[in-house]
Coordinates of C-alpha atoms (C1' of nucleotides) in Angstrom, one line a residue:
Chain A
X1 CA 124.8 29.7 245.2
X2 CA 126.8 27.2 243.3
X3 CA 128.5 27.9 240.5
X4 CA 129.2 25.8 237.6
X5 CA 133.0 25.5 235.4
X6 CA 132.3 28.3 233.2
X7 CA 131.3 30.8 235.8
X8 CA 134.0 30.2 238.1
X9 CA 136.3 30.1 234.8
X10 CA 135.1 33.3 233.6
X11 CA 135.4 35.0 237.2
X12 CA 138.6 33.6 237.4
X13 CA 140.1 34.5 234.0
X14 CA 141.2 31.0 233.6
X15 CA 139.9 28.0 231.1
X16 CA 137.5 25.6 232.2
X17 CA 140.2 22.8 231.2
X18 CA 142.4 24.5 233.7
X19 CA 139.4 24.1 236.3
X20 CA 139.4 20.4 234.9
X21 CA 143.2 20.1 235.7
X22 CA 142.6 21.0 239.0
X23 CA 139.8 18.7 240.0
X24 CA 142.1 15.7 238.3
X25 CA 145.1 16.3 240.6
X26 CA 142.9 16.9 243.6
X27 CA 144.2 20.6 243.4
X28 CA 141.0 21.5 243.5
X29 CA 138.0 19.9 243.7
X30 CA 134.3 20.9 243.6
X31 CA 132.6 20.2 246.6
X32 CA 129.3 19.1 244.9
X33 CA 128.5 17.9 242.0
X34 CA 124.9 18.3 240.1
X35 CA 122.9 14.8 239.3
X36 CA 124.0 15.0 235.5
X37 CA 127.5 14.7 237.1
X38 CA 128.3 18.7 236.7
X39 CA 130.8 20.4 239.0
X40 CA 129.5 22.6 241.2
X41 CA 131.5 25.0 243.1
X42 CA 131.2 26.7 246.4
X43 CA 131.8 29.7 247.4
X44 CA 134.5 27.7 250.0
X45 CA 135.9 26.6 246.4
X46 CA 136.2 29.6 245.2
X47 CA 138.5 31.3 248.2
X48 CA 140.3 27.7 247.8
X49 CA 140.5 28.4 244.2
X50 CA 142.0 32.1 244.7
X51 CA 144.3 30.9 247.2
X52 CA 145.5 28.0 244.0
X53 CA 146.3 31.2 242.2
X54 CA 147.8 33.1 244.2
X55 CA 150.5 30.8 244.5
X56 CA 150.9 30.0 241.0
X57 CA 151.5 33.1 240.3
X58 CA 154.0 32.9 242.5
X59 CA 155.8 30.3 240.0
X60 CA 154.8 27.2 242.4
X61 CA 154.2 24.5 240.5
X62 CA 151.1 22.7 240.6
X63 CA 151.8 19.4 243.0
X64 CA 153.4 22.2 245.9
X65 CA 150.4 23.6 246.1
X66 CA 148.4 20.7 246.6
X67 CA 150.7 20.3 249.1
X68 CA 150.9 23.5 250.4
X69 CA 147.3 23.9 251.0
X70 CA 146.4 20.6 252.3
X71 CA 149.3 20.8 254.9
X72 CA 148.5 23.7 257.1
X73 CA 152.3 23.0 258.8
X74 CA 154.1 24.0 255.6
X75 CA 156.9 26.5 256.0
X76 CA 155.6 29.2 254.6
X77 CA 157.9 31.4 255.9
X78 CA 161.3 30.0 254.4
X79 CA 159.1 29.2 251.1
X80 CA 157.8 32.9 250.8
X81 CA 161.3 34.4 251.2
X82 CA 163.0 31.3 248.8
X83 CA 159.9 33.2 246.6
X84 CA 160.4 36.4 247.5
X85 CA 164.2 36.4 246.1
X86 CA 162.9 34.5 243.1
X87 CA 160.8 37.2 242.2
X88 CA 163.1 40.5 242.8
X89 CA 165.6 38.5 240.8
X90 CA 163.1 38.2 237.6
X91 CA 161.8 41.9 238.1
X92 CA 165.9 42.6 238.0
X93 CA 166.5 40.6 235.3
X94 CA 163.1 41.9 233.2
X95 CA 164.2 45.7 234.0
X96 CA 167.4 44.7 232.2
X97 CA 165.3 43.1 229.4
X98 CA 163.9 46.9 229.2
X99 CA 166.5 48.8 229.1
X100 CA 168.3 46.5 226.3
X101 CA 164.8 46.6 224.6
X102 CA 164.7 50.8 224.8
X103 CA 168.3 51.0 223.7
X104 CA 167.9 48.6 220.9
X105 CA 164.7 50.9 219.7
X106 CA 166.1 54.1 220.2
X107 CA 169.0 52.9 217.5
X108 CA 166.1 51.8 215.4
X109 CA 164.4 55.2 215.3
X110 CA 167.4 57.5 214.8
X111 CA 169.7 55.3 212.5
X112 CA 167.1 53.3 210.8
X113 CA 170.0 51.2 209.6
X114 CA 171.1 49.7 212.7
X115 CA 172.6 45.8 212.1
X116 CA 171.3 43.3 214.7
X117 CA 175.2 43.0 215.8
X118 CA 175.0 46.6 217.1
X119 CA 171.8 45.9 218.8
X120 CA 173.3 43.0 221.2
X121 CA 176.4 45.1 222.0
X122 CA 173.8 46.8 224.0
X123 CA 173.1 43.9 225.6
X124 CA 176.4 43.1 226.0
X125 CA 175.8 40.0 228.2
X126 CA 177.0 37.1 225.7
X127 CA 180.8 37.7 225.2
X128 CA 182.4 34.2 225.5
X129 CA 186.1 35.6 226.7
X130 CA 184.6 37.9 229.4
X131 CA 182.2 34.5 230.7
X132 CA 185.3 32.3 230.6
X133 CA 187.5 34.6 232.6
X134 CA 184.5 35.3 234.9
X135 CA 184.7 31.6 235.2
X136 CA 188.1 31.0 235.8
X137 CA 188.6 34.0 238.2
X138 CA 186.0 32.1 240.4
X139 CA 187.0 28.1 240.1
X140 CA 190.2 28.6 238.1
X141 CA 190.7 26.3 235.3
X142 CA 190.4 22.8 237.5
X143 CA 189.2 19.9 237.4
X144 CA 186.6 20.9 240.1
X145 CA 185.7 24.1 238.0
X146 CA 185.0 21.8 235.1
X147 CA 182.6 19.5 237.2
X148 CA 181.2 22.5 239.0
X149 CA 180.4 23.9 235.5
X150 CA 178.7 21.0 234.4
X151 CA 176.8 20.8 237.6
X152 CA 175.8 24.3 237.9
X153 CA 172.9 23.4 235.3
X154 CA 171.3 20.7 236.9
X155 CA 171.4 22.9 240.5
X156 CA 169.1 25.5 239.0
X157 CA 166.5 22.8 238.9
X158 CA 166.7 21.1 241.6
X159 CA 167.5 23.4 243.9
X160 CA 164.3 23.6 245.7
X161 CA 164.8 19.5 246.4
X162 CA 168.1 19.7 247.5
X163 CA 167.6 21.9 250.0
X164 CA 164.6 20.6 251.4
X165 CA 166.4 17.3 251.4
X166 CA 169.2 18.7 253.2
X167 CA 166.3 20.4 255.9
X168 CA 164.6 16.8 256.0
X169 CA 167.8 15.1 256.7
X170 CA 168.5 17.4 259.8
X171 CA 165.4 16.8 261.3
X172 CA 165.4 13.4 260.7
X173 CA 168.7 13.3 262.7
X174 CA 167.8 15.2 265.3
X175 CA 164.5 12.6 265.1
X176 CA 166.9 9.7 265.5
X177 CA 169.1 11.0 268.7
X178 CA 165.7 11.8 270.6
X179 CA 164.7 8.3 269.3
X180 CA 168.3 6.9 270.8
X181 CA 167.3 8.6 274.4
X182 CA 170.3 11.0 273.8
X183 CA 169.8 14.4 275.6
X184 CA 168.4 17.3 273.8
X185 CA 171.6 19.3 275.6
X186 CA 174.0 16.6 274.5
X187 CA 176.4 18.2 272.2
X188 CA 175.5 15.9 269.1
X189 CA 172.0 17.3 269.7
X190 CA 173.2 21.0 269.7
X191 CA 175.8 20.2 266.6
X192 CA 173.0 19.1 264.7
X193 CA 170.9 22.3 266.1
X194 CA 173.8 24.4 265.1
X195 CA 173.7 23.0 261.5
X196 CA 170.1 23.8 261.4
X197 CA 171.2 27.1 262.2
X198 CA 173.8 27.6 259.9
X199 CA 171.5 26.0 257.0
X200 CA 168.7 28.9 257.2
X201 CA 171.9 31.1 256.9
X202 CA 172.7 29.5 254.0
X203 CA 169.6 29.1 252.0
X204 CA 167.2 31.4 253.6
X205 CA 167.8 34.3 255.8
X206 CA 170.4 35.3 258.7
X207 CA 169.4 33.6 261.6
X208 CA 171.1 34.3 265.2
X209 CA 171.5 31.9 267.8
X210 CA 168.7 33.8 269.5
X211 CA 166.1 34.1 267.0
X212 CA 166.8 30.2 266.4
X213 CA 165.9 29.4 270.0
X214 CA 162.6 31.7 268.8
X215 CA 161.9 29.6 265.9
X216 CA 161.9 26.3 268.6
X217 CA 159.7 28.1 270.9
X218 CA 157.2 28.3 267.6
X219 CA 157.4 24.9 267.0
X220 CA 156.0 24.2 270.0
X221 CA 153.9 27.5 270.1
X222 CA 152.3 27.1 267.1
X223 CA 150.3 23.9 266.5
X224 CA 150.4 24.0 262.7
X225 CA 154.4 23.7 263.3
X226 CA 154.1 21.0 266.4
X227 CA 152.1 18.5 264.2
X228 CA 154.1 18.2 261.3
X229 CA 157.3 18.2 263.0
X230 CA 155.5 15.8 265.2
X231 CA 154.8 13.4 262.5
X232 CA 158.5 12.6 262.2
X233 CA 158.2 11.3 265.1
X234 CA 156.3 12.2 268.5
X235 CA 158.0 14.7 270.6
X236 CA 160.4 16.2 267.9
X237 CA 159.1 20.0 268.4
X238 CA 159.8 19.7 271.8
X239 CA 163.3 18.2 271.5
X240 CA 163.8 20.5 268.4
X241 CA 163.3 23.7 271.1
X242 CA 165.1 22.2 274.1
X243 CA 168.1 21.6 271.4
X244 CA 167.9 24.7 269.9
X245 CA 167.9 26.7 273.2
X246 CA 170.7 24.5 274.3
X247 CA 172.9 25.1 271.3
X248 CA 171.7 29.2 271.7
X249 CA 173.1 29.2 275.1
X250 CA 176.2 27.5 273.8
X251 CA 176.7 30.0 271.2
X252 CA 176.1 32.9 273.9
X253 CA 173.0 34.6 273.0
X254 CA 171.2 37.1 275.4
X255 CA 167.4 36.3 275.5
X256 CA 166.5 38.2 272.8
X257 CA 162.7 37.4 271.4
X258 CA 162.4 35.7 267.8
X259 CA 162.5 38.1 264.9
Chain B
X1 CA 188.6 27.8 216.4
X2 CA 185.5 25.6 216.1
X3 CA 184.0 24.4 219.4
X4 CA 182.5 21.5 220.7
X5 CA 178.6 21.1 222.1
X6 CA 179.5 20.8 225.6
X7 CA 182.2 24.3 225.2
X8 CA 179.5 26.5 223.3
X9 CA 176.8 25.0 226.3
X10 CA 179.4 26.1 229.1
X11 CA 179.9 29.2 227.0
X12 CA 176.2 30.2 226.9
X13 CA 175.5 28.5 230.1
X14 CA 172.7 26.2 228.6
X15 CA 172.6 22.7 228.4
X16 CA 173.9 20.3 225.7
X17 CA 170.3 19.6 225.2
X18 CA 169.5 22.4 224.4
X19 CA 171.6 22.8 221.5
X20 CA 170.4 19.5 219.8
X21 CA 167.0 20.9 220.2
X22 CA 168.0 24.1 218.4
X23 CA 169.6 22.0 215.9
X24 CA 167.1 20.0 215.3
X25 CA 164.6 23.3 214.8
X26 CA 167.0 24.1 212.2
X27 CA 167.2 27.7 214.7
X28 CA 170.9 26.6 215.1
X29 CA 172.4 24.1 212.9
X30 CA 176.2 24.2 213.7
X31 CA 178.2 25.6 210.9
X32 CA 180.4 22.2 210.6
X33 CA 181.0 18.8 211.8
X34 CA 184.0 16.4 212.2
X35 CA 184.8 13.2 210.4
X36 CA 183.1 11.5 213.2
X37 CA 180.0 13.7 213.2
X38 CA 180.2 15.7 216.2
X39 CA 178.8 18.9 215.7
X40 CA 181.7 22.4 215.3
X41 CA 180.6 25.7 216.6
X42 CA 182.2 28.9 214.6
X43 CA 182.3 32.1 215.7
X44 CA 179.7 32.9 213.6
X45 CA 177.3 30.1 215.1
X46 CA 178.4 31.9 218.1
X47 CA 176.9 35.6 217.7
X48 CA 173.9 33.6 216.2
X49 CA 173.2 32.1 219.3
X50 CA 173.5 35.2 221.4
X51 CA 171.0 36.4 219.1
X52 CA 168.8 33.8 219.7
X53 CA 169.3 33.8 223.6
X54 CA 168.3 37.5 223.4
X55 CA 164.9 37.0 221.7
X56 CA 164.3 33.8 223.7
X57 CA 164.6 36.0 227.0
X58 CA 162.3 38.6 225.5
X59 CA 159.7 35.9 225.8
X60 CA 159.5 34.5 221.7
X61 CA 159.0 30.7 221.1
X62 CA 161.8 29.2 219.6
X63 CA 159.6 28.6 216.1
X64 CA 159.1 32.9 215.9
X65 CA 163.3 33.3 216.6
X66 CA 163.7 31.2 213.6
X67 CA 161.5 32.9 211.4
X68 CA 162.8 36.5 212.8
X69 CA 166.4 35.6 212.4
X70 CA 165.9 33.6 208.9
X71 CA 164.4 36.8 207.8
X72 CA 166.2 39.5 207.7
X73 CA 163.3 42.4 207.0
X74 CA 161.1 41.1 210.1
X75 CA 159.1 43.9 211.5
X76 CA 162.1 44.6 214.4
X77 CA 160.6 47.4 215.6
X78 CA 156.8 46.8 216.0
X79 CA 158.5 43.3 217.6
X80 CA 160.2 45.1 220.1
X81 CA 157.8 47.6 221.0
X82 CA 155.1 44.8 221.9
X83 CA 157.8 43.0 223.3
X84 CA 158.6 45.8 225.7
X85 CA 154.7 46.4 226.6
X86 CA 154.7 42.6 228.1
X87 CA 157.9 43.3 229.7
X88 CA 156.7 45.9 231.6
X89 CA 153.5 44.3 232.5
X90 CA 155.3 41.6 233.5
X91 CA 157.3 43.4 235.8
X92 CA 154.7 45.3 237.2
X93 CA 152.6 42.3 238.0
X94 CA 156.2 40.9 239.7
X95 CA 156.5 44.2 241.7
X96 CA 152.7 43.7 243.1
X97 CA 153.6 40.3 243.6
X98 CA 156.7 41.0 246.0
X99 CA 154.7 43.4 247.8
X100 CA 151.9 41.2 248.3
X101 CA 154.8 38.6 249.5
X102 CA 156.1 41.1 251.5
X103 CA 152.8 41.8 254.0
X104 CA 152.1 38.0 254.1
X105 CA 155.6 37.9 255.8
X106 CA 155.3 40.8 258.0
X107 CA 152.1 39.5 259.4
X108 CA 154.0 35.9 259.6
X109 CA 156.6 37.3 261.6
X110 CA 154.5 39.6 263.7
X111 CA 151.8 37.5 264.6
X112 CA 153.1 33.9 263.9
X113 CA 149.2 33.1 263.8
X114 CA 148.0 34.4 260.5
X115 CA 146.1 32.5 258.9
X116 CA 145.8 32.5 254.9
X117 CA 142.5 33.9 254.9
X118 CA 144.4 37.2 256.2
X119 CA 147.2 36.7 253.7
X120 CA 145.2 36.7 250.6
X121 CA 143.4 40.0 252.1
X122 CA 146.8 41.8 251.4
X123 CA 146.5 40.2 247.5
X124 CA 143.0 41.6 247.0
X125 CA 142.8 40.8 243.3
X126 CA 140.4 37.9 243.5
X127 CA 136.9 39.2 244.9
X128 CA 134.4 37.6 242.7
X129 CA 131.9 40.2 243.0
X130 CA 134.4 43.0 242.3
X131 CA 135.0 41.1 239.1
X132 CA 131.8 40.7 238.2
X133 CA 130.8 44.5 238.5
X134 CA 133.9 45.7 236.6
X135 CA 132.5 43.1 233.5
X136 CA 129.5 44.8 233.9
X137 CA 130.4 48.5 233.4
X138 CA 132.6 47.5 231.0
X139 CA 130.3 45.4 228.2
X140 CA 127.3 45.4 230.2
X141 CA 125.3 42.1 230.6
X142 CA 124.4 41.5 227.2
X143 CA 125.5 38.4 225.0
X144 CA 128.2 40.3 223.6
X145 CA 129.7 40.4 227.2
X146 CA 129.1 36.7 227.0
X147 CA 130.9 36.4 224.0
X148 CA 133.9 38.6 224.8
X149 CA 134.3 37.1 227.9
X150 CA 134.6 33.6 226.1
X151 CA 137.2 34.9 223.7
X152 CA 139.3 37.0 225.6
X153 CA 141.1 34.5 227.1
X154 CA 142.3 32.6 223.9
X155 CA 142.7 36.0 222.3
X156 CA 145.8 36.2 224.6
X157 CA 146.9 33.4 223.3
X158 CA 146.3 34.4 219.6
X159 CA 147.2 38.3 219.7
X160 CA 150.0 37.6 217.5
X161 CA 149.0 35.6 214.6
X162 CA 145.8 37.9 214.5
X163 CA 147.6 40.8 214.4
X164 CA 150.2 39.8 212.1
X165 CA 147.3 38.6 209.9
X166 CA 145.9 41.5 209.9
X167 CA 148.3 43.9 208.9
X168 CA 149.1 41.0 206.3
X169 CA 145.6 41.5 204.8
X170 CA 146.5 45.2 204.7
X171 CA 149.2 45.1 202.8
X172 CA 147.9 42.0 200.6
X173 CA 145.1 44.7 199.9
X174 CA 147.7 47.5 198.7
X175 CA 149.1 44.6 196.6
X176 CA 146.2 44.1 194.8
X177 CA 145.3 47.3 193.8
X178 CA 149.2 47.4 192.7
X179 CA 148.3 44.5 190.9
X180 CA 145.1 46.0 189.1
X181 CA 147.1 49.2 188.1
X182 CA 145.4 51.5 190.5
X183 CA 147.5 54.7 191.1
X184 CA 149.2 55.1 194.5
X185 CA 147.6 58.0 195.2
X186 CA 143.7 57.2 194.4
X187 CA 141.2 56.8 197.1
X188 CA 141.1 53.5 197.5
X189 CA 144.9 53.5 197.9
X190 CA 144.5 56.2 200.8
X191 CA 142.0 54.6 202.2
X192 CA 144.2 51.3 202.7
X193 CA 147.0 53.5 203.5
X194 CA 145.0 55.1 206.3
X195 CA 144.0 51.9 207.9
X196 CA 147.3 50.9 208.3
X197 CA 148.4 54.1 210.1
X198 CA 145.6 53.0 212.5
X199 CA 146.5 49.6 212.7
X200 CA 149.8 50.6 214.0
X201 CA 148.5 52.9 216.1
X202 CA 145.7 50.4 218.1
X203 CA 148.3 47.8 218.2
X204 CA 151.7 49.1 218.6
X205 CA 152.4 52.9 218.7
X206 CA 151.0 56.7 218.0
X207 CA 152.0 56.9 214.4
X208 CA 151.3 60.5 213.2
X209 CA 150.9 60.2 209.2
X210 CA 154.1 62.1 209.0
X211 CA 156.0 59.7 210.9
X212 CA 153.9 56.4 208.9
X213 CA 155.3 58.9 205.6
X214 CA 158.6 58.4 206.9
X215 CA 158.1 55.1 207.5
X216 CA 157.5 54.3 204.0
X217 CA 160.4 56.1 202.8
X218 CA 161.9 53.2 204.9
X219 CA 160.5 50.8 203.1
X220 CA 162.3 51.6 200.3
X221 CA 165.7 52.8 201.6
X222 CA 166.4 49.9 203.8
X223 CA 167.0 46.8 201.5
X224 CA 165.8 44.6 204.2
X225 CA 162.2 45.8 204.3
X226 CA 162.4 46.4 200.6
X227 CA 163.1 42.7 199.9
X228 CA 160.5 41.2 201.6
X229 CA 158.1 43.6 200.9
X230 CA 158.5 42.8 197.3
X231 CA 158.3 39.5 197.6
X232 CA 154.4 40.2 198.5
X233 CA 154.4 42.1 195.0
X234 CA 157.7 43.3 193.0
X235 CA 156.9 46.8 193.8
X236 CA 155.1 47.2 196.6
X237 CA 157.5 48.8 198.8
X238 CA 157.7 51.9 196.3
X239 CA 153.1 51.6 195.7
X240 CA 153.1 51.9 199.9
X241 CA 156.1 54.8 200.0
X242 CA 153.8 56.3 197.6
X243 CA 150.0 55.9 199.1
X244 CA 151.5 56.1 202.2
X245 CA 152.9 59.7 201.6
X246 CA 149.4 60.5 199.5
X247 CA 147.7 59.6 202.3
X248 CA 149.8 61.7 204.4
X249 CA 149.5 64.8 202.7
X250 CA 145.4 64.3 202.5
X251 CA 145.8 64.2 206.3
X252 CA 147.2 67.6 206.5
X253 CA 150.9 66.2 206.8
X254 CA 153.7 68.3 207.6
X255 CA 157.0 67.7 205.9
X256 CA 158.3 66.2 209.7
X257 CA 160.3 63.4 209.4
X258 CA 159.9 60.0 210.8
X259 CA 160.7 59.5 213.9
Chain C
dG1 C1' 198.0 -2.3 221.4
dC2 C1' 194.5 -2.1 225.0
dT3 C1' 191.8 -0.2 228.4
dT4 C1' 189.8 3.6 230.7
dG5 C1' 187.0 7.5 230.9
dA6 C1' 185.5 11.7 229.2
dC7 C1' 183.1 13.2 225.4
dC8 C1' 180.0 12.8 221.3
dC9 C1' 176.1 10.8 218.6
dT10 C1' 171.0 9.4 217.7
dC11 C1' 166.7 7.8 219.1
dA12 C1' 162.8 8.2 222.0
dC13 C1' 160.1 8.6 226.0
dG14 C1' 158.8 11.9 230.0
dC15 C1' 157.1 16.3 232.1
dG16 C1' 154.1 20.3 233.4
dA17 C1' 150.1 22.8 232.6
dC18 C1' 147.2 22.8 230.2
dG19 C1' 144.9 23.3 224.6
dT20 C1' 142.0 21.0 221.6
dG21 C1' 139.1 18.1 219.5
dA22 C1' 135.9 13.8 219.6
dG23 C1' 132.0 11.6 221.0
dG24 C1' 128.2 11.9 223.8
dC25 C1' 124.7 13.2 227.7
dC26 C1' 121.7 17.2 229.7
dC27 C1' 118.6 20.9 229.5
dT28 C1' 115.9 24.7 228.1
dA29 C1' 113.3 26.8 224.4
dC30 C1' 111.0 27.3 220.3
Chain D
dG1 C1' 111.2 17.1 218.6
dT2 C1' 114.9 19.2 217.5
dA3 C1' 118.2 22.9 217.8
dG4 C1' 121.5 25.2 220.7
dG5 C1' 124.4 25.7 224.3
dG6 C1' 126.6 23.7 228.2
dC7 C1' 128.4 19.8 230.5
dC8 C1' 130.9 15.3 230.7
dT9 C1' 135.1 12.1 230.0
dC10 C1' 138.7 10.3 227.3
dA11 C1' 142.9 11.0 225.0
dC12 C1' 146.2 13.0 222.1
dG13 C1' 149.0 17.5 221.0
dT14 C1' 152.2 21.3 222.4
dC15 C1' 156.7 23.6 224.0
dG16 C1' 161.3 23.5 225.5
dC17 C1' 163.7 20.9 226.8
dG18 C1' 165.3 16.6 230.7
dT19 C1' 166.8 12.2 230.9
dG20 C1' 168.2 7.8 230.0
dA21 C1' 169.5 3.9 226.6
dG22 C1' 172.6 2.1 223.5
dG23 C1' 176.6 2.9 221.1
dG24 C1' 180.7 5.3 218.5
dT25 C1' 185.1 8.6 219.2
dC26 C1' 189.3 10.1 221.1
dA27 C1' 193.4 11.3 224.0
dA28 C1' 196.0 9.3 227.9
dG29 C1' 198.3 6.0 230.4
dC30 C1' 199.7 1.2 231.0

DNA sequence: GCTTGACCCTCACGCGACGTGAGGCCCTAC
DNA sequence: GTAGGGCCTCACGTCGCGTGAGGGTCAAGC
């Protein structure tokens, strides 16, 4: 039943160094190994190993999905839809890609003689003046627009950090007023509940007051939630629901389910 | 008029960075540099760049946009046809992707208890067995199955340099029977002239010989294939204009043109 | 004239996901 | 017993930059 590397590689479509990658960074590694020190892989491996490329080819790197799969808690949710607009927006930007590529041949085929100048008036997406009004009709021509424009760079990377950061920080402060004793009703706690809120709007996906108070409910509901919140410290799930319900009730929402 | 690294990089909206690196490459070596040595963008350095950014969005390494830009009779349209075959693909693949991400967060937000056993269902593109069989039918399970499996994968990896090479070798072949004074038209010539038609057919497009005729009359008319296919053999673009259009008429050619 | 701070330069190492040998053990088969 | 194929572990190479370190340049304000 066990398969060695270059089975599950050629099953897999993938190199046997890339099976070798993955047994280094404890991605993926074979549950058995033969006396001569071979991998050997299960068929457990092997759904393990689909599940490994599933999300790669959803563009995670390498160490998230380590992560991903050895913490059952993980918010998939919020990480499938970050994903999920990744993806439309590189479909988008490839249809484009297309299009610019069809024009570009079409000119080939009847005029022969087409300069590459013509061709990338097609893709007309590189005209310095139009960029730099763009710019300025957005930040106008301050000093924040400068810093913004230098910063705007650096975001692209690292916005997946940032904005797990930010969540982090929220929980960890809701984590430190249910350390303090303070009431999960208190209005510090249902601020910070209310910037919880307004940060899934932000980032991820509309969230109403009541489908917040949903989301607490699942913390608690659902285990795989309750024990990672839990490890920030002991009882957070609960206080995150109380809080959230709280704030909900502040913001005046009917008791509508989660979803 | 000239502009500095960190304009051209807000310009472009790449970093700083990345315009050393170009530099260094020699893909974009600005066009001037002040007393002090920073580096001067013209205009000119400008369009260049957009150029670049356009192939290095169609997917090329940075070392192929040199070479495609530094010479001026590259093979555009074979480029851009391949180019627009992986496009698609690639969007394809993303579509199936967002769909797959698309049932993994309906059942997420339905049941709250999938598990990712469930999820990958809705991905189905990993069942070993299924795998297996479809290898089967197609090479059967013979050591050439063995073989082909083993080489397909770095054959991604390779499909360019092999097939550049190997319409290189054909038209090193016409340029030796140039070379040996065999007529245009002779067999051999044909024969050569033939292959090619195929070769562009298995690799890139449908090329009827009427259009591969016309394509040859391209050769010589546009100065930029002309001068690098000459610098094969002075006189090669006119020995494949005219084997190209022998072989044409042997093939029962009408007089259609290219296109 | 001097400092400050934004901007520029050139090394040069780091990263992520492997590719690609090198050198050597294992295992079956003739 | 030796030839071949498959497996192992280093360990360095690749690509397109990111990210400092260490230091010169330049316009503005004191």
């Amino acid at each position: 039943m066990a398969l060695t590397v270059s089975q599950v590689a050629r099953l897999a479509k993938i190199s046997i160094r890339a099976l070798h990658h993955y047994d280094e960074l404890g991605l993926l590694c074979p549950s058995d190994r033969s006396e001569a020190g071979y991998r050997l892989y299960s068929q457990a491996d092997l759904q393990k190993l689909q599940q490994v490329l599933f999300f790669k080819e959803l563009g995670f790197p390498l160490e998230d999905i380590r992560r991903i799969l050895g913490d059952p808690t993980f918010d998939l949710r919020t990480a499938l839809r970050m994903q999920r607009q990744l993806l439309t927006e590189r479909a988008a930007r490839l249809d484009a890609l297309v299009h610019a590529v069809d024009t570009a041949l079409d000119a080939l085929e009847k005029g022969t003689h087409v300069d590459k100048e013509a061709m990338f008036e097609a893709f007309g997406d590189f005209d310095p003046s139009k960029y730099e009004e763009e710019a300025k009709q957005r930040w106008g021509d301050t000093e924040a627009y400068k810093e913004s424009a230098r910063r705007t760079a650096r975001y692209k990377k690292e916005d997946w950090k940032r904005i797990k950061e930010e969540g982090d920080a929220l929980f960890q402060a809701l984590a430190d007023l249910l350390a303090a004793g303070t009431s999960a009703a208190s209005a510090s706690a249902m601020d910070l509940a209310e910037a919880h809120r307004q940060y899934l709007g932000k980032w991820f996906y509309a969230c109403p007051p009541a489908m917040h108070r949903g989301l607490g409910e699942m913390y608690v509901a659902d285990t795989r939630f309750t024990e990672n919140i839990d490890k920030v410290r002991p009882g957070l799930s609960l206080f995150l629901r109380d809080s959230f319900a709280a704030n909900a009730e502040r913001q005046g929402a009917a008791d509508a389910p989660c979803g």
